[in-house]
Short mmCIF file of C-alpha atoms in Angstrom, two decimals:
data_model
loop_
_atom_site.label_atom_id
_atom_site.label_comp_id
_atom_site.label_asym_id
_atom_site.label_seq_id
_atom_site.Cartn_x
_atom_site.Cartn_y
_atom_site.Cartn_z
CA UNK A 1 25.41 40.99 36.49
CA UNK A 2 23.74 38.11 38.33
CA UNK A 3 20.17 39.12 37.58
CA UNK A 4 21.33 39.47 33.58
CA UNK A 5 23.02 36.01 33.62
CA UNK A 6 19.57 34.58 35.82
CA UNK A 7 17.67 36.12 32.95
CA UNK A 8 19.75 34.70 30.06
CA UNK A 9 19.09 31.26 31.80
CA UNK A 10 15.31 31.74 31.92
CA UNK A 11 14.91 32.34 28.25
CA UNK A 12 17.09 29.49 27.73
CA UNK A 13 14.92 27.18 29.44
CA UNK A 14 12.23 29.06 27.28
CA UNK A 15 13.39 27.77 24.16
CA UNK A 16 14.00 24.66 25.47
CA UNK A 17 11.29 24.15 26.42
CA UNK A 18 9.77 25.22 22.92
CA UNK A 19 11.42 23.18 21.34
CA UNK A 20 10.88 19.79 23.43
CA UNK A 21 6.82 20.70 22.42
CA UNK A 22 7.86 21.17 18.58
CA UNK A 23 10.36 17.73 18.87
CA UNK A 24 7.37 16.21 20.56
CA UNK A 25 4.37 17.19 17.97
CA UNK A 26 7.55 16.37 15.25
CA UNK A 27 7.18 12.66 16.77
CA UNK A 28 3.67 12.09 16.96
CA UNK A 29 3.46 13.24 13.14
CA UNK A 30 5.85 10.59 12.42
CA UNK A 31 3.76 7.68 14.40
CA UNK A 32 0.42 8.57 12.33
CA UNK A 33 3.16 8.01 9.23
CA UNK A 34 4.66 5.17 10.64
CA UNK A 35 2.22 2.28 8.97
CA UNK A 36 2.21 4.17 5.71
CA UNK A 37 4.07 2.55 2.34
CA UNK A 38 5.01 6.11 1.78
CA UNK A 39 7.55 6.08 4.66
CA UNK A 40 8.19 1.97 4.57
CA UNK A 41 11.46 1.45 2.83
CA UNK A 42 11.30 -2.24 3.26
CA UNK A 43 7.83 -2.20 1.90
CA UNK A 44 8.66 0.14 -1.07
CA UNK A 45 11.64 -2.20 -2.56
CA UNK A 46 8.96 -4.68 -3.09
CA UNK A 47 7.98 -2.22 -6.34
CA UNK A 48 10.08 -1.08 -9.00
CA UNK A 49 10.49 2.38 -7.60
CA UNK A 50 10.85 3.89 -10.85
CA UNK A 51 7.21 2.77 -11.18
CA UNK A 52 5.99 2.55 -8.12
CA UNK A 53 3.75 5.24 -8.28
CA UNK A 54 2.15 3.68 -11.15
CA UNK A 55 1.72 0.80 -9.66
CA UNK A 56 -0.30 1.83 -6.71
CA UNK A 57 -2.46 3.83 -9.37
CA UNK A 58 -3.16 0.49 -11.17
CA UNK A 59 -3.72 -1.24 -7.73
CA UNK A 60 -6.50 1.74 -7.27
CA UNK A 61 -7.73 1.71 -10.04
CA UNK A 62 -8.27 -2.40 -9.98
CA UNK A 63 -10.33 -1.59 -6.45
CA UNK A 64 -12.81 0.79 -7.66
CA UNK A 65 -13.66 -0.94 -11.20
CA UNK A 66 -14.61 -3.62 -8.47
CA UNK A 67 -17.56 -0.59 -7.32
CA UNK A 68 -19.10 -0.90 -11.03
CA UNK A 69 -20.35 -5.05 -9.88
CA UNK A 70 -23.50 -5.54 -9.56
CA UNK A 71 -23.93 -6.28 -5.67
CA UNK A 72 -21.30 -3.62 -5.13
CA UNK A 73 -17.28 -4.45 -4.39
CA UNK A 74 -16.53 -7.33 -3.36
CA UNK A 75 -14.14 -6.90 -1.32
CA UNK A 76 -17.03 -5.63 1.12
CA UNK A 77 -18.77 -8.52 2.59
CA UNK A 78 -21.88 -7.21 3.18
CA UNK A 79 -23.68 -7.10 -0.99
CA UNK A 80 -26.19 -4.41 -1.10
CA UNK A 81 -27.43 -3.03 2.38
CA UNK A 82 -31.33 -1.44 2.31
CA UNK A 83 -30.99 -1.46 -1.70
CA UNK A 84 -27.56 0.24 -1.52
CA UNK A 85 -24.70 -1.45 -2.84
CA UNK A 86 -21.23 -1.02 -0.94
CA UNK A 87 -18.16 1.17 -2.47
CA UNK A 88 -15.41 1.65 -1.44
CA UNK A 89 -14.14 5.17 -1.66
CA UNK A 90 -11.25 6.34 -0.17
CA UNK A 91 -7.89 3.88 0.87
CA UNK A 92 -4.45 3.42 2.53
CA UNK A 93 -1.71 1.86 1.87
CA UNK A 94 0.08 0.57 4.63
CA UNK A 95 2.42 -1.60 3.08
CA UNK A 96 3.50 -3.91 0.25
CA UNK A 97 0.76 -6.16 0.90
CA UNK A 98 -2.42 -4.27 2.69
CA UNK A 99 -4.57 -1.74 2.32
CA UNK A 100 -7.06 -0.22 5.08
CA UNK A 101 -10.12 1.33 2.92
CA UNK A 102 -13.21 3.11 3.40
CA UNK A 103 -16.46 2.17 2.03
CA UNK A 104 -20.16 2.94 2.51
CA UNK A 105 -23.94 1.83 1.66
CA UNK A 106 -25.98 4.92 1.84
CA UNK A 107 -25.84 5.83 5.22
CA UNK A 108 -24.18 3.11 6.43
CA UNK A 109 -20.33 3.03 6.22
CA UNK A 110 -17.36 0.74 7.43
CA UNK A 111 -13.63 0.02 7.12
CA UNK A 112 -12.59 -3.54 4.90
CA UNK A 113 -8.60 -4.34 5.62
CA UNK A 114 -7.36 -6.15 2.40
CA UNK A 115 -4.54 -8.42 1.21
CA UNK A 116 -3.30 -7.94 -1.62
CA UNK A 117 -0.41 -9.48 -4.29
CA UNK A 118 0.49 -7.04 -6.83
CA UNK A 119 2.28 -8.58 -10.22
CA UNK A 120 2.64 -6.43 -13.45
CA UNK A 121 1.83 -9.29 -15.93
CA UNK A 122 -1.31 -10.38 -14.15
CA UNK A 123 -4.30 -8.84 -12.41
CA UNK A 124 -3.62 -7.77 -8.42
CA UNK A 125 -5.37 -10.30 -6.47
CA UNK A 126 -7.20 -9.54 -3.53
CA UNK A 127 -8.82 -10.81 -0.41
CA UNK A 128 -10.75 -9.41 2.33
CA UNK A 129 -8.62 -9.60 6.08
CA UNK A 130 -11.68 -8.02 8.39
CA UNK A 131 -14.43 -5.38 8.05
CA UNK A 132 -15.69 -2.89 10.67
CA UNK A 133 -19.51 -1.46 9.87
CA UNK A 134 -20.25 1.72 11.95
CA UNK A 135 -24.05 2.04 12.31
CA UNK A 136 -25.78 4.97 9.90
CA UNK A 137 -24.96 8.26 10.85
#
Protein backbone atom coordinates (compact mmCIF):
# COMPACT_ATOMS: atom_id res chain seq x y z
CA UNK A 1 0.00 0.00 0.00
CA UNK A 2 2.94 2.30 0.75
CA UNK A 3 4.79 1.73 -2.50
CA UNK A 4 1.19 2.50 -4.45
CA UNK A 5 0.59 5.71 -2.41
CA UNK A 6 4.80 6.61 -3.01
CA UNK A 7 3.93 6.06 -6.64
CA UNK A 8 0.72 8.17 -6.77
CA UNK A 9 2.97 10.97 -5.24
CA UNK A 10 5.66 10.67 -7.93
CA UNK A 11 3.33 11.18 -10.82
CA UNK A 12 1.92 13.95 -8.95
CA UNK A 13 5.03 15.76 -8.77
CA UNK A 14 5.14 14.73 -12.56
CA UNK A 15 2.41 16.81 -13.52
CA UNK A 16 3.41 19.38 -11.47
CA UNK A 17 6.07 19.71 -12.61
CA UNK A 18 4.58 19.79 -16.28
CA UNK A 19 2.67 22.12 -15.69
CA UNK A 20 5.07 24.77 -13.86
CA UNK A 21 7.11 24.40 -17.60
CA UNK A 22 3.67 25.02 -19.56
CA UNK A 23 2.68 28.10 -16.79
CA UNK A 24 6.22 29.20 -17.39
CA UNK A 25 6.42 29.17 -21.46
CA UNK A 26 2.45 30.59 -20.86
CA UNK A 27 4.38 33.71 -19.20
CA UNK A 28 7.10 34.37 -21.40
CA UNK A 29 4.45 34.40 -24.39
CA UNK A 30 2.72 37.01 -22.56
CA UNK A 31 6.06 39.32 -21.99
CA UNK A 32 6.87 39.24 -25.94
CA UNK A 33 2.90 40.54 -25.96
CA UNK A 34 3.28 42.77 -23.28
CA UNK A 35 4.37 46.14 -25.42
CA UNK A 36 1.83 45.28 -28.07
CA UNK A 37 -1.51 47.72 -28.64
CA UNK A 38 -3.16 44.44 -29.20
CA UNK A 39 -3.01 43.50 -25.48
CA UNK A 40 -2.82 47.42 -24.10
CA UNK A 41 -6.24 48.27 -22.86
CA UNK A 42 -5.20 51.68 -21.79
CA UNK A 43 -3.66 52.21 -25.15
CA UNK A 44 -6.68 50.79 -27.12
CA UNK A 45 -9.41 53.32 -25.47
CA UNK A 46 -7.45 55.98 -27.11
CA UNK A 47 -9.39 54.62 -30.56
CA UNK A 48 -12.89 54.20 -31.15
CA UNK A 49 -12.82 50.47 -30.76
CA UNK A 50 -15.56 49.96 -33.05
CA UNK A 51 -12.99 51.30 -35.56
CA UNK A 52 -10.00 50.68 -34.30
CA UNK A 53 -8.98 48.26 -36.63
CA UNK A 54 -9.52 50.66 -39.31
CA UNK A 55 -7.71 53.01 -37.92
CA UNK A 56 -4.44 51.27 -37.60
CA UNK A 57 -5.07 50.23 -41.38
CA UNK A 58 -5.22 53.98 -42.28
CA UNK A 59 -2.18 54.66 -39.94
CA UNK A 60 -0.40 51.81 -42.31
CA UNK A 61 -1.41 52.71 -45.02
CA UNK A 62 -0.28 56.65 -44.36
CA UNK A 63 3.45 54.95 -43.64
CA UNK A 64 3.98 53.15 -46.76
CA UNK A 65 2.47 55.87 -49.32
CA UNK A 66 5.47 57.69 -47.51
CA UNK A 67 7.83 54.60 -49.53
CA UNK A 68 6.45 56.05 -53.03
CA UNK A 69 8.84 59.74 -52.13
CA UNK A 70 11.37 60.27 -54.01
CA UNK A 71 14.46 59.86 -51.52
CA UNK A 72 12.51 57.04 -49.96
CA UNK A 73 10.29 57.42 -46.44
CA UNK A 74 10.96 59.83 -44.52
CA UNK A 75 10.57 58.71 -41.59
CA UNK A 76 14.07 56.92 -42.28
CA UNK A 77 16.81 59.34 -41.82
CA UNK A 78 19.20 58.07 -43.92
CA UNK A 79 17.61 59.27 -48.01
CA UNK A 80 18.87 56.86 -50.49
CA UNK A 81 21.88 54.58 -49.35
CA UNK A 82 24.33 53.27 -52.52
CA UNK A 83 21.36 54.45 -54.97
CA UNK A 84 18.75 52.60 -52.85
CA UNK A 85 16.11 54.46 -51.33
CA UNK A 86 14.86 53.33 -47.72
CA UNK A 87 11.26 51.53 -47.12
CA UNK A 88 9.93 50.63 -44.62
CA UNK A 89 8.27 47.28 -44.72
CA UNK A 90 7.03 45.58 -41.98
CA UNK A 91 5.77 47.47 -38.33
CA UNK A 92 4.53 47.25 -34.69
CA UNK A 93 2.40 48.80 -32.84
CA UNK A 94 3.23 49.14 -29.42
CA UNK A 95 0.89 51.55 -28.29
CA UNK A 96 -1.42 54.53 -28.88
CA UNK A 97 1.36 56.63 -29.83
CA UNK A 98 4.52 54.46 -31.31
CA UNK A 99 5.36 52.26 -33.68
CA UNK A 100 8.75 50.11 -33.94
CA UNK A 101 9.19 49.42 -37.90
CA UNK A 102 11.41 47.73 -40.18
CA UNK A 103 12.95 49.18 -43.15
CA UNK A 104 15.78 48.49 -45.61
CA UNK A 105 18.07 49.98 -48.56
CA UNK A 106 19.12 47.07 -50.61
CA UNK A 107 21.17 45.22 -48.47
CA UNK A 108 21.28 47.38 -45.84
CA UNK A 109 18.41 47.32 -43.26
CA UNK A 110 17.52 49.02 -39.81
CA UNK A 111 14.78 49.62 -37.23
CA UNK A 112 13.14 53.61 -37.13
CA UNK A 113 10.93 53.97 -33.66
CA UNK A 114 8.15 56.57 -34.52
CA UNK A 115 5.74 58.96 -32.79
CA UNK A 116 2.84 59.25 -33.93
CA UNK A 117 -0.77 61.37 -33.33
CA UNK A 118 -3.57 59.73 -34.99
CA UNK A 119 -6.88 62.10 -35.64
CA UNK A 120 -9.71 60.97 -38.07
CA UNK A 121 -10.34 64.47 -39.61
CA UNK A 122 -6.70 65.15 -40.36
CA UNK A 123 -3.66 63.31 -41.66
CA UNK A 124 -1.60 61.09 -38.77
CA UNK A 125 1.41 63.03 -38.07
CA UNK A 126 4.58 61.54 -37.57
CA UNK A 127 8.08 61.92 -36.30
CA UNK A 128 11.08 59.87 -36.16
CA UNK A 129 12.15 58.87 -32.10
CA UNK A 130 15.64 56.83 -33.08
CA UNK A 131 16.91 54.54 -35.87
CA UNK A 132 19.16 51.46 -35.59
CA UNK A 133 21.08 50.51 -39.15
CA UNK A 134 22.48 46.90 -39.04
CA UNK A 135 25.38 46.68 -41.54
CA UNK A 136 24.46 44.67 -45.08
CA UNK A 137 23.96 41.21 -44.65
Amino acid sequence: MLNSEEKKVSVLHKRIEILRDSLHMTSKDNDADYFSLDYNDDAQEYFDFQNMDSDIKKIREEILTLNHQENGNPLVPYGVIDGQKCIIDKMKFINHRWIIADFYAGAIHGEVLIKYFFSKEEPTQFSTIETVLYPSR
